[in-house]
PDB file of C-alpha atoms in Angstrom:
ATOM      1  CA  MET A   1     -20.203  -5.290  -1.614  1.00 43.00           C
ATOM      2  CA  ASN A   2     -17.953  -5.240   1.423  1.00 42.00           C
ATOM      3  CA  GLN A   3     -17.079  -8.637   2.798  1.00 39.00           C
ATOM      4  CA  ILE A   4     -19.333  -9.664   5.665  1.00 43.00           C
ATOM      5  CA  LEU A   5     -17.429 -10.336   8.841  1.00 41.00           C
ATOM      6  CA  SER A   6     -17.659 -13.683  10.588  1.00 43.00           C
ATOM      7  CA  PRO A   7     -20.590 -13.787  12.982  1.00 42.00           C
ATOM      8  CA  THR A   8     -19.915 -13.553  16.689  1.00 47.00           C
ATOM      9  CA  THR A   9     -22.000 -13.933  19.796  1.00 57.00           C
ATOM     10  CA  SER A  10     -21.921 -10.186  20.432  1.00 79.00           C
ATOM     11  CA  LEU A  11     -25.158  -8.504  21.381  1.00 80.00           C
ATOM     12  CA  LEU A  12     -26.726  -6.021  19.014  1.00 84.00           C
ATOM     13  CA  THR A  13     -26.063  -2.530  20.360  1.00 78.00           C
ATOM     14  CA  THR A  14     -26.438   1.151  19.607  1.00 74.00           C
ATOM     15  CA  PRO A  15     -24.846   2.308  17.437  1.00 76.00           C
ATOM     16  CA  PRO A  16     -25.290   1.269  14.695  1.00 77.00           C
ATOM     17  CA  LEU A  17     -28.910   0.486  15.623  1.00 89.00           C
ATOM     18  CA  PRO A  18     -31.294   2.977  17.233  1.00 88.00           C
ATOM     19  CA  PRO A  19     -32.307   1.991  20.799  1.00 90.00           C
ATOM     20  CA  ALA A  20     -35.924   1.403  19.722  1.00 92.00           C
ATOM     21  CA  ALA A  21     -34.800  -0.968  16.959  1.00 92.00           C
ATOM     22  CA  VAL A  22     -32.752  -3.023  19.429  1.00 92.00           C
ATOM     23  CA  GLN A  23     -35.878  -3.422  21.549  1.00 92.00           C
ATOM     24  CA  TRP A  24     -38.012  -4.355  18.540  1.00 93.00           C
ATOM     25  CA  LEU A  25     -35.502  -6.978  17.482  1.00 92.00           C
ATOM     26  CA  GLN A  26     -35.385  -8.476  20.956  1.00 91.00           C
ATOM     27  CA  GLN A  27     -39.157  -8.821  20.854  1.00 88.00           C
ATOM     28  CA  MET A  28     -38.696 -10.788  17.620  1.00 84.00           C
ATOM     29  CA  GLY A  29     -36.095 -13.045  19.244  1.00 84.00           C
ATOM     30  CA  ILE A  30     -33.110 -11.372  17.554  1.00 90.00           C
ATOM     31  CA  ALA A  31     -30.502 -10.235  20.066  1.00 89.00           C
ATOM     32  CA  HIS A  32     -27.184 -11.354  18.540  1.00 89.00           C
ATOM     33  CA  ARG A  33     -25.353 -10.681  15.309  1.00 88.00           C
ATOM     34  CA  GLU A  34     -25.496 -14.302  14.167  1.00 88.00           C
ATOM     35  CA  GLN A  35     -29.284 -14.273  14.550  1.00 87.00           C
ATOM     36  CA  LEU A  36     -29.524 -11.151  12.416  1.00 90.00           C
ATOM     37  CA  LEU A  37     -27.184 -12.649   9.827  1.00 87.00           C
ATOM     38  CA  GLN A  38     -29.257 -15.815   9.677  1.00 82.00           C
ATOM     39  CA  GLN A  39     -32.497 -13.877   9.241  1.00 83.00           C
ATOM     40  CA  GLY A  40     -30.984 -11.378   6.803  1.00 90.00           C
ATOM     41  CA  SER A  41     -31.176  -7.612   7.082  1.00 93.00           C
ATOM     42  CA  VAL A  42     -33.790  -7.219   4.326  1.00 92.00           C
ATOM     43  CA  THR A  43     -36.120  -9.890   5.715  1.00 90.00           C
ATOM     44  CA  THR A  44     -35.695  -8.499   9.222  1.00 93.00           C
ATOM     45  CA  PHE A  45     -36.519  -5.008   7.949  1.00 94.00           C
ATOM     46  CA  LEU A  46     -39.701  -6.297   6.293  1.00 91.00           C
ATOM     47  CA  ARG A  47     -40.695  -8.208   9.438  1.00 89.00           C
ATOM     48  CA  LEU A  48     -40.348  -5.008  11.462  1.00 92.00           C
ATOM     49  CA  LYS A  49     -42.500  -3.237   8.893  1.00 89.00           C
ATOM     50  CA  ALA A  50     -45.095  -6.025   9.019  1.00 86.00           C
ATOM     51  CA  ALA A  51     -45.197  -5.650  12.802  1.00 86.00           C
ATOM     52  CA  GLY A  52     -46.379  -2.068  12.334  1.00 88.00           C
ATOM     53  CA  HIS A  53     -43.170  -0.267  13.242  1.00 92.00           C
ATOM     54  CA  SER A  54     -42.293   2.945  11.436  1.00 88.00           C
ATOM     55  CA  VAL A  55     -39.172   2.060   9.477  1.00 91.00           C
ATOM     56  CA  THR A  56     -37.183   3.739   6.705  1.00 92.00           C
ATOM     57  CA  THR A  57     -34.344   2.629   4.459  1.00 93.00           C
ATOM     58  CA  ARG A  58     -31.988   4.252   6.956  1.00 92.00           C
ATOM     59  CA  LEU A  59     -32.882   1.471   9.392  1.00 94.00           C
ATOM     60  CA  LEU A  60     -32.261  -1.094   6.656  1.00 94.00           C
ATOM     61  CA  TYR A  61     -28.727   0.245   6.296  1.00 94.00           C
ATOM     62  CA  ALA A  62     -28.272   0.168  10.072  1.00 93.00           C
ATOM     63  CA  LEU A  63     -29.425  -3.472  10.191  1.00 94.00           C
ATOM     64  CA  GLU A  64     -26.915  -4.443   7.518  1.00 94.00           C
ATOM     65  CA  ALA A  65     -24.170  -2.597   9.374  1.00 92.00           C
ATOM     66  CA  ALA A  66     -25.102  -4.329  12.635  1.00 91.00           C
ATOM     67  CA  ALA A  67     -25.009  -7.710  10.917  1.00 91.00           C
ATOM     68  CA  ARG A  68     -21.510  -6.947   9.658  1.00 90.00           C
ATOM     69  CA  GLY A  69     -20.325  -5.457  12.930  1.00 87.00           C
ATOM     70  CA  VAL A  70     -19.523  -2.068  11.438  1.00 88.00           C
ATOM     71  CA  HIS A  71     -20.896   1.459  11.641  1.00 85.00           C
ATOM     72  CA  TRP A  72     -23.580   2.327   9.096  1.00 84.00           C
ATOM     73  CA  SER A  73     -21.337   5.048   7.644  1.00 87.00           C
ATOM     74  CA  GLN A  74     -18.963   2.326   6.414  1.00 91.00           C
ATOM     75  CA  LEU A  75     -21.523   1.047   3.923  1.00 93.00           C
ATOM     76  CA  THR A  76     -20.700   2.172   0.406  1.00 94.00           C
ATOM     77  CA  GLU A  77     -23.222   3.531  -2.080  1.00 95.00           C
ATOM     78  CA  ALA A  78     -22.904   0.204  -3.911  1.00 96.00           C
ATOM     79  CA  ASP A  79     -23.845  -1.583  -0.669  1.00 94.00           C
ATOM     80  CA  ARG A  80     -26.907   0.602  -0.250  1.00 95.00           C
ATOM     81  CA  GLN A  81     -27.992   0.206  -3.845  1.00 95.00           C
ATOM     82  CA  TYR A  82     -27.693  -3.578  -3.536  1.00 95.00           C
ATOM     83  CA  LEU A  83     -29.843  -3.535  -0.393  1.00 95.00           C
ATOM     84  CA  ARG A  84     -32.483  -1.434  -2.152  1.00 94.00           C
ATOM     85  CA  GLN A  85     -32.524  -3.901  -5.048  1.00 93.00           C
ATOM     86  CA  GLN A  86     -32.930  -6.799  -2.641  1.00 90.00           C
ATOM     87  CA  LEU A  87     -35.765  -4.977  -0.921  1.00 90.00           C
ATOM     88  CA  ALA A  88     -37.559  -4.345  -4.224  1.00 86.00           C
ATOM     89  CA  ALA A  89     -37.197  -8.009  -5.260  1.00 82.00           C
ATOM     90  CA  HIS A  90     -38.156  -9.538  -1.901  1.00 81.00           C
ATOM     91  CA  PRO A  91     -41.560 -11.236  -1.676  1.00 75.00           C
ATOM     92  CA  PRO A  92     -43.980  -9.885   0.951  1.00 73.00           C
ATOM     93  CA  VAL A  93     -43.279 -10.875   4.543  1.00 80.00           C
ATOM     94  CA  ALA A  94     -45.772 -11.784   7.265  1.00 84.00           C
ATOM     95  CA  LEU A  95     -45.246 -12.300  10.972  1.00 85.00           C
ATOM     96  CA  PRO A  96     -45.194 -15.849  12.336  1.00 86.00           C
ATOM     97  CA  PRO A  97     -47.956 -17.052  14.640  1.00 91.00           C
ATOM     98  CA  ALA A  98     -47.472 -16.976  18.396  1.00 89.00           C
ATOM     99  CA  ALA A  99     -45.192 -19.711  19.733  1.00 88.00           C
ATOM    100  CA  ALA A 100     -47.921 -21.359  21.826  1.00 92.00           C
ATOM    101  CA  GLU A 101     -50.259 -21.450  18.835  1.00 93.00           C
ATOM    102  CA  SER A 102     -47.569 -22.886  16.578  1.00 94.00           C
ATOM    103  CA  HIS A 103     -46.736 -25.611  19.088  1.00 96.00           C
ATOM    104  CA  LEU A 104     -50.389 -26.600  19.502  1.00 97.00           C
ATOM    105  CA  PHE A 105     -51.119 -26.959  15.807  1.00 98.00           C
ATOM    106  CA  MET A 106     -47.799 -28.581  14.927  1.00 98.00           C
ATOM    107  CA  GLN A 107     -48.579 -31.200  17.570  1.00 98.00           C
ATOM    108  CA  GLU A 108     -51.829 -31.849  15.716  1.00 98.00           C
ATOM    109  CA  ALA A 109     -49.857 -32.270  12.479  1.00 98.00           C
ATOM    110  CA  ILE A 110     -47.494 -34.694  14.216  1.00 98.00           C
ATOM    111  CA  GLN A 111     -50.497 -36.747  15.322  1.00 98.00           C
ATOM    112  CA  GLN A 112     -51.622 -36.902  11.708  1.00 98.00           C
ATOM    113  CA  ALA A 113     -48.138 -38.080  10.707  1.00 98.00           C
ATOM    114  CA  ALA A 114     -48.421 -40.873  13.284  1.00 98.00           C
ATOM    115  CA  LEU A 115     -51.587 -42.074  11.521  1.00 98.00           C
ATOM    116  CA  ALA A 116     -49.609 -42.285   8.283  1.00 98.00           C
ATOM    117  CA  ALA A 117     -46.904 -44.358   9.976  1.00 97.00           C
ATOM    118  CA  GLN A 118     -49.527 -46.750  11.348  1.00 96.00           C
ATOM    119  CA  GLN A 119     -50.605 -47.440   7.758  1.00 96.00           C
ATOM    120  CA  GLY A 120     -47.059 -47.957   6.519  1.00 95.00           C
ATOM    121  CA  GLU A 121     -46.933 -44.561   4.826  1.00 97.00           C
ATOM    122  CA  VAL A 122     -44.069 -42.079   5.181  1.00 97.00           C
ATOM    123  CA  PRO A 123     -45.068 -40.138   8.329  1.00 98.00           C
ATOM    124  CA  VAL A 124     -46.031 -36.668   7.176  1.00 98.00           C
ATOM    125  CA  GLY A 125     -49.036 -34.884   8.635  1.00 98.00           C
ATOM    126  CA  ALA A 126     -50.707 -31.551   8.052  1.00 98.00           C
ATOM    127  CA  VAL A 127     -53.527 -29.376   9.353  1.00 98.00           C
ATOM    128  CA  VAL A 128     -55.165 -26.234   7.975  1.00 98.00           C
ATOM    129  CA  VAL A 129     -56.109 -23.583  10.519  1.00 98.00           C
ATOM    130  CA  LYS A 130     -58.447 -20.618  10.206  1.00 97.00           C
ATOM    131  CA  ALA A 131     -59.215 -18.156  12.995  1.00 95.00           C
ATOM    132  CA  GLY A 132     -57.620 -20.461  15.565  1.00 96.00           C
ATOM    133  CA  LYS A 133     -59.589 -23.582  14.543  1.00 97.00           C
ATOM    134  CA  ILE A 134     -58.560 -26.607  12.504  1.00 98.00           C
ATOM    135  CA  ILE A 135     -60.697 -26.874   9.375  1.00 98.00           C
ATOM    136  CA  GLY A 136     -58.731 -29.559   7.545  1.00 98.00           C
ATOM    137  CA  ARG A 137     -56.557 -32.522   8.475  1.00 98.00           C
ATOM    138  CA  GLY A 138     -54.498 -34.836   6.336  1.00 98.00           C
ATOM    139  CA  PHE A 139     -51.725 -37.392   6.391  1.00 98.00           C
ATOM    140  CA  ASN A 140     -49.532 -38.987   3.775  1.00 98.00           C
ATOM    141  CA  GLN A 141     -51.319 -41.862   1.997  1.00 97.00           C
ATOM    142  CA  PRO A 142     -50.271 -42.190  -1.659  1.00 98.00           C
ATOM    143  CA  ILE A 143     -49.597 -45.921  -1.221  1.00 97.00           C
ATOM    144  CA  GLY A 144     -52.907 -46.859   0.371  1.00 96.00           C
ATOM    145  CA  SER A 145     -54.991 -44.625  -1.873  1.00 97.00           C
ATOM    146  CA  LYS A 146     -52.927 -45.435  -4.980  1.00 97.00           C
ATOM    147  CA  ASP A 147     -52.823 -41.714  -5.616  1.00 98.00           C
ATOM    148  CA  PRO A 148     -49.499 -39.930  -6.253  1.00 97.00           C
ATOM    149  CA  SER A 149     -51.074 -36.618  -5.218  1.00 98.00           C
ATOM    150  CA  ALA A 150     -52.223 -37.868  -1.802  1.00 98.00           C
ATOM    151  CA  HIS A 151     -49.584 -36.042   0.219  1.00 98.00           C
ATOM    152  CA  ALA A 152     -50.492 -34.756   3.662  1.00 98.00           C
ATOM    153  CA  GLU A 153     -50.738 -31.146   2.520  1.00 98.00           C
ATOM    154  CA  ILE A 154     -53.051 -32.004  -0.397  1.00 98.00           C
ATOM    155  CA  GLN A 155     -55.297 -34.068   1.851  1.00 98.00           C
ATOM    156  CA  ALA A 156     -55.543 -31.255   4.400  1.00 98.00           C
ATOM    157  CA  LEU A 157     -56.176 -28.641   1.701  1.00 98.00           C
ATOM    158  CA  ARG A 158     -58.950 -30.757   0.191  1.00 98.00           C
ATOM    159  CA  ALA A 159     -60.632 -31.153   3.569  1.00 98.00           C
ATOM    160  CA  ALA A 160     -60.346 -27.432   4.303  1.00 98.00           C
ATOM    161  CA  ALA A 161     -61.717 -26.495   0.867  1.00 98.00           C
ATOM    162  CA  LEU A 162     -64.745 -28.730   1.426  1.00 98.00           C
ATOM    163  CA  HIS A 163     -65.265 -27.136   4.837  1.00 98.00           C
ATOM    164  CA  GLU A 164     -65.093 -23.640   3.352  1.00 98.00           C
ATOM    165  CA  GLY A 165     -67.001 -24.470   0.189  1.00 98.00           C
ATOM    166  CA  ASN A 166     -64.227 -22.783  -1.760  1.00 98.00           C
ATOM    167  CA  TYR A 167     -60.844 -23.883  -3.093  1.00 97.00           C
ATOM    168  CA  ARG A 168     -59.449 -20.499  -2.101  1.00 97.00           C
ATOM    169  CA  LEU A 169     -58.333 -20.632   1.508  1.00 97.00           C
ATOM    170  CA  ASP A 170     -57.736 -16.949   2.163  1.00 94.00           C
ATOM    171  CA  GLY A 171     -56.666 -16.220   5.721  1.00 93.00           C
ATOM    172  CA  CYS A 172     -55.753 -19.845   6.428  1.00 97.00           C
ATOM    173  CA  ASP A 173     -52.503 -21.279   7.764  1.00 97.00           C
ATOM    174  CA  LEU A 174     -51.066 -24.696   7.017  1.00 98.00           C
ATOM    175  CA  TYR A 175     -48.926 -26.649   9.455  1.00 98.00           C
ATOM    176  CA  VAL A 176     -46.985 -29.613   8.073  1.00 98.00           C
ATOM    177  CA  THR A 177     -44.316 -31.789   9.637  1.00 98.00           C
ATOM    178  CA  LEU A 178     -42.063 -31.823   6.545  1.00 98.00           C
ATOM    179  CA  GLU A 179     -41.019 -29.118   4.084  1.00 98.00           C
ATOM    180  CA  PRO A 180     -43.476 -29.176   1.147  1.00 98.00           C
ATOM    181  CA  CYS A 181     -42.490 -30.571  -2.239  1.00 98.00           C
ATOM    182  CA  VAL A 182     -43.073 -28.810  -5.580  1.00 97.00           C
ATOM    183  CA  MET A 183     -46.534 -30.322  -6.055  1.00 98.00           C
ATOM    184  CA  CYS A 184     -47.729 -29.354  -2.594  1.00 98.00           C
ATOM    185  CA  SER A 185     -46.139 -25.914  -2.758  1.00 97.00           C
ATOM    186  CA  GLY A 186     -47.993 -25.246  -5.999  1.00 96.00           C
ATOM    187  CA  ALA A 187     -51.292 -26.314  -4.441  1.00 97.00           C
ATOM    188  CA  ILE A 188     -50.647 -24.160  -1.375  1.00 97.00           C
ATOM    189  CA  LEU A 189     -50.015 -21.117  -3.557  1.00 95.00           C
ATOM    190  CA  HIS A 190     -53.037 -21.874  -5.745  1.00 95.00           C
ATOM    191  CA  ALA A 191     -55.237 -22.111  -2.639  1.00 97.00           C
ATOM    192  CA  ARG A 192     -54.057 -18.658  -1.483  1.00 95.00           C
ATOM    193  CA  VAL A 193     -52.923 -19.981   1.905  1.00 96.00           C
ATOM    194  CA  ALA A 194     -51.597 -17.122   4.033  1.00 94.00           C
ATOM    195  CA  ARG A 195     -48.798 -18.862   5.950  1.00 95.00           C
ATOM    196  CA  VAL A 196     -47.045 -22.228   5.993  1.00 97.00           C
ATOM    197  CA  MET A 197     -45.285 -23.539   9.081  1.00 97.00           C
ATOM    198  CA  TYR A 198     -43.227 -26.673   8.509  1.00 97.00           C
ATOM    199  CA  GLY A 199     -41.103 -28.808  10.794  1.00 97.00           C
ATOM    200  CA  ALA A 200     -38.212 -30.779   9.295  1.00 96.00           C
ATOM    201  CA  VAL A 201     -36.392 -29.754   6.123  1.00 96.00           C
ATOM    202  CA  GLU A 202     -36.462 -32.029   3.081  1.00 96.00           C
ATOM    203  CA  PRO A 203     -33.030 -31.755   1.430  1.00 94.00           C
ATOM    204  CA  LYS A 204     -33.996 -33.943  -1.558  1.00 95.00           C
ATOM    205  CA  THR A 205     -37.342 -32.517  -2.671  1.00 96.00           C
ATOM    206  CA  GLY A 206     -38.037 -29.467  -0.493  1.00 96.00           C
ATOM    207  CA  ALA A 207     -39.526 -26.568  -2.461  1.00 96.00           C
ATOM    208  CA  ALA A 208     -39.522 -24.012   0.360  1.00 93.00           C
ATOM    209  CA  GLY A 209     -35.815 -23.303   0.262  1.00 90.00           C
ATOM    210  CA  SER A 210     -33.923 -26.610   0.370  1.00 93.00           C
ATOM    211  CA  VAL A 211     -33.833 -27.553  -3.326  1.00 95.00           C
ATOM    212  CA  LEU A 212     -35.661 -24.519  -4.679  1.00 93.00           C
ATOM    213  CA  ASP A 213     -38.025 -21.911  -3.263  1.00 91.00           C
ATOM    214  CA  LEU A 214     -41.301 -21.523  -5.110  1.00 91.00           C
ATOM    215  CA  PHE A 215     -42.582 -19.235  -2.367  1.00 90.00           C
ATOM    216  CA  ALA A 216     -39.859 -16.681  -3.116  1.00 83.00           C
ATOM    217  CA  LEU A 217     -40.918 -16.109  -6.743  1.00 83.00           C
ATOM    218  CA  ARG A 218     -42.063 -12.527  -6.585  1.00 72.00           C
ATOM    219  CA  HIS A 219     -43.739 -12.538 -10.013  1.00 77.00           C
ATOM    220  CA  LEU A 220     -46.387 -15.036  -8.868  1.00 78.00           C
ATOM    221  CA  ASN A 221     -49.787 -13.455  -8.270  1.00 70.00           C
ATOM    222  CA  HIS A 222     -50.002 -14.708  -4.691  1.00 72.00           C
ATOM    223  CA  HIS A 223     -47.436 -15.001  -1.949  1.00 80.00           C
ATOM    224  CA  THR A 224     -47.497 -17.320   1.027  1.00 91.00           C
ATOM    225  CA  ALA A 225     -45.240 -16.613   3.984  1.00 89.00           C
ATOM    226  CA  VAL A 226     -43.177 -19.622   5.053  1.00 92.00           C
ATOM    227  CA  PHE A 227     -41.678 -20.383   8.458  1.00 91.00           C
ATOM    228  CA  GLY A 228     -39.535 -23.486   8.703  1.00 92.00           C
ATOM    229  CA  GLY A 229     -37.958 -25.386  11.561  1.00 91.00           C
ATOM    230  CA  MET A 230     -40.948 -25.388  13.928  1.00 93.00           C
ATOM    231  CA  MET A 231     -40.527 -28.390  16.241  1.00 96.00           C
ATOM    232  CA  ALA A 232     -38.031 -29.594  13.670  1.00 95.00           C
ATOM    233  CA  GLU A 233     -36.272 -32.032  15.993  1.00 96.00           C
ATOM    234  CA  GLU A 234     -39.471 -33.828  16.907  1.00 97.00           C
ATOM    235  CA  CYS A 235     -40.670 -33.932  13.290  1.00 97.00           C
ATOM    236  CA  ALA A 236     -37.323 -35.219  12.009  1.00 96.00           C
ATOM    237  CA  GLY A 237     -37.191 -37.771  14.829  1.00 97.00           C
ATOM    238  CA  GLN A 238     -40.581 -39.125  13.847  1.00 97.00           C
ATOM    239  CA  MET A 239     -39.347 -39.588  10.291  1.00 96.00           C
ATOM    240  CA  ALA A 240     -36.061 -41.198  11.387  1.00 96.00           C
ATOM    241  CA  ALA A 241     -37.841 -43.652  13.699  1.00 96.00           C
ATOM    242  CA  PHE A 242     -40.128 -44.755  10.868  1.00 95.00           C
ATOM    243  CA  PHE A 243     -37.297 -45.522   8.466  1.00 93.00           C
ATOM    244  CA  GLN A 244     -35.245 -47.204  11.184  1.00 93.00           C
ATOM    245  CA  GLN A 245     -38.153 -49.532  11.925  1.00 90.00           C
ATOM    246  CA  ARG A 246     -38.586 -50.222   8.227  1.00 87.00           C
ATOM    247  CA  ARG A 247     -34.883 -51.179   7.921  1.00 87.00           C
ATOM    248  CA  HIS A 248     -35.161 -53.516  10.909  1.00 83.00           C
ATOM    249  CA  GLN A 249     -38.200 -55.206   9.344  1.00 80.00           C
ATOM    250  CA  ALA A 250     -36.317 -55.640   6.065  1.00 80.00           C
ATOM    251  CA  GLU A 251     -33.357 -57.243   7.862  1.00 79.00           C
ATOM    252  CA  ALA A 252     -35.517 -59.611   9.917  1.00 67.00           C
TER     253      ALA A 252
END
């Protein structure tokens, strides 16, 4: 593979991208090379496909060239073969919910996290949404319930499953203030949740990309799309405030 150039703040232009593709990317919030590099050319290609745009592997090559800041003709056959392999191995991609919708439901998850903090639990909250309505809420309470599985996501999934009368939550989204752990990620996949939106990353136990990425295992029989960093600053701040208060109480 050719070495990828350092990202710049340059706008994506034509060439190497077709004019229509530049417009599509702008609609997805991708207007600069560094944004395309962060998203990745293969994932971006699949997001365009999921949005209903007519795309071919030629556009995939153009996206990679744009990310590198070169013309598509400069990609070698080895480059193109590598991109095709990445495309074949990539798990399915879905589009994220609308920003207003994400904000509304993440706020609900943050409120659930506040309930956990009030009970002395690590402040993590979650809600399950179907067709624009919350069908399950949950907050972290393993200490109070003396249950190691009582994470916010599990609590919300249980409530949603009771509401639906089925452990399979097809067509449902889960919003959670912290990146899910291995246990919760497994439950999310088992429940057939369509999308997960999480706030703050969890560098110690996160199983959606921080420590490992269960959601990226293509050979699993179900795939859940994951979107991280939604209201991340507010979610991380809630967590930091909780532990700061706990330290002050310990020092008193």
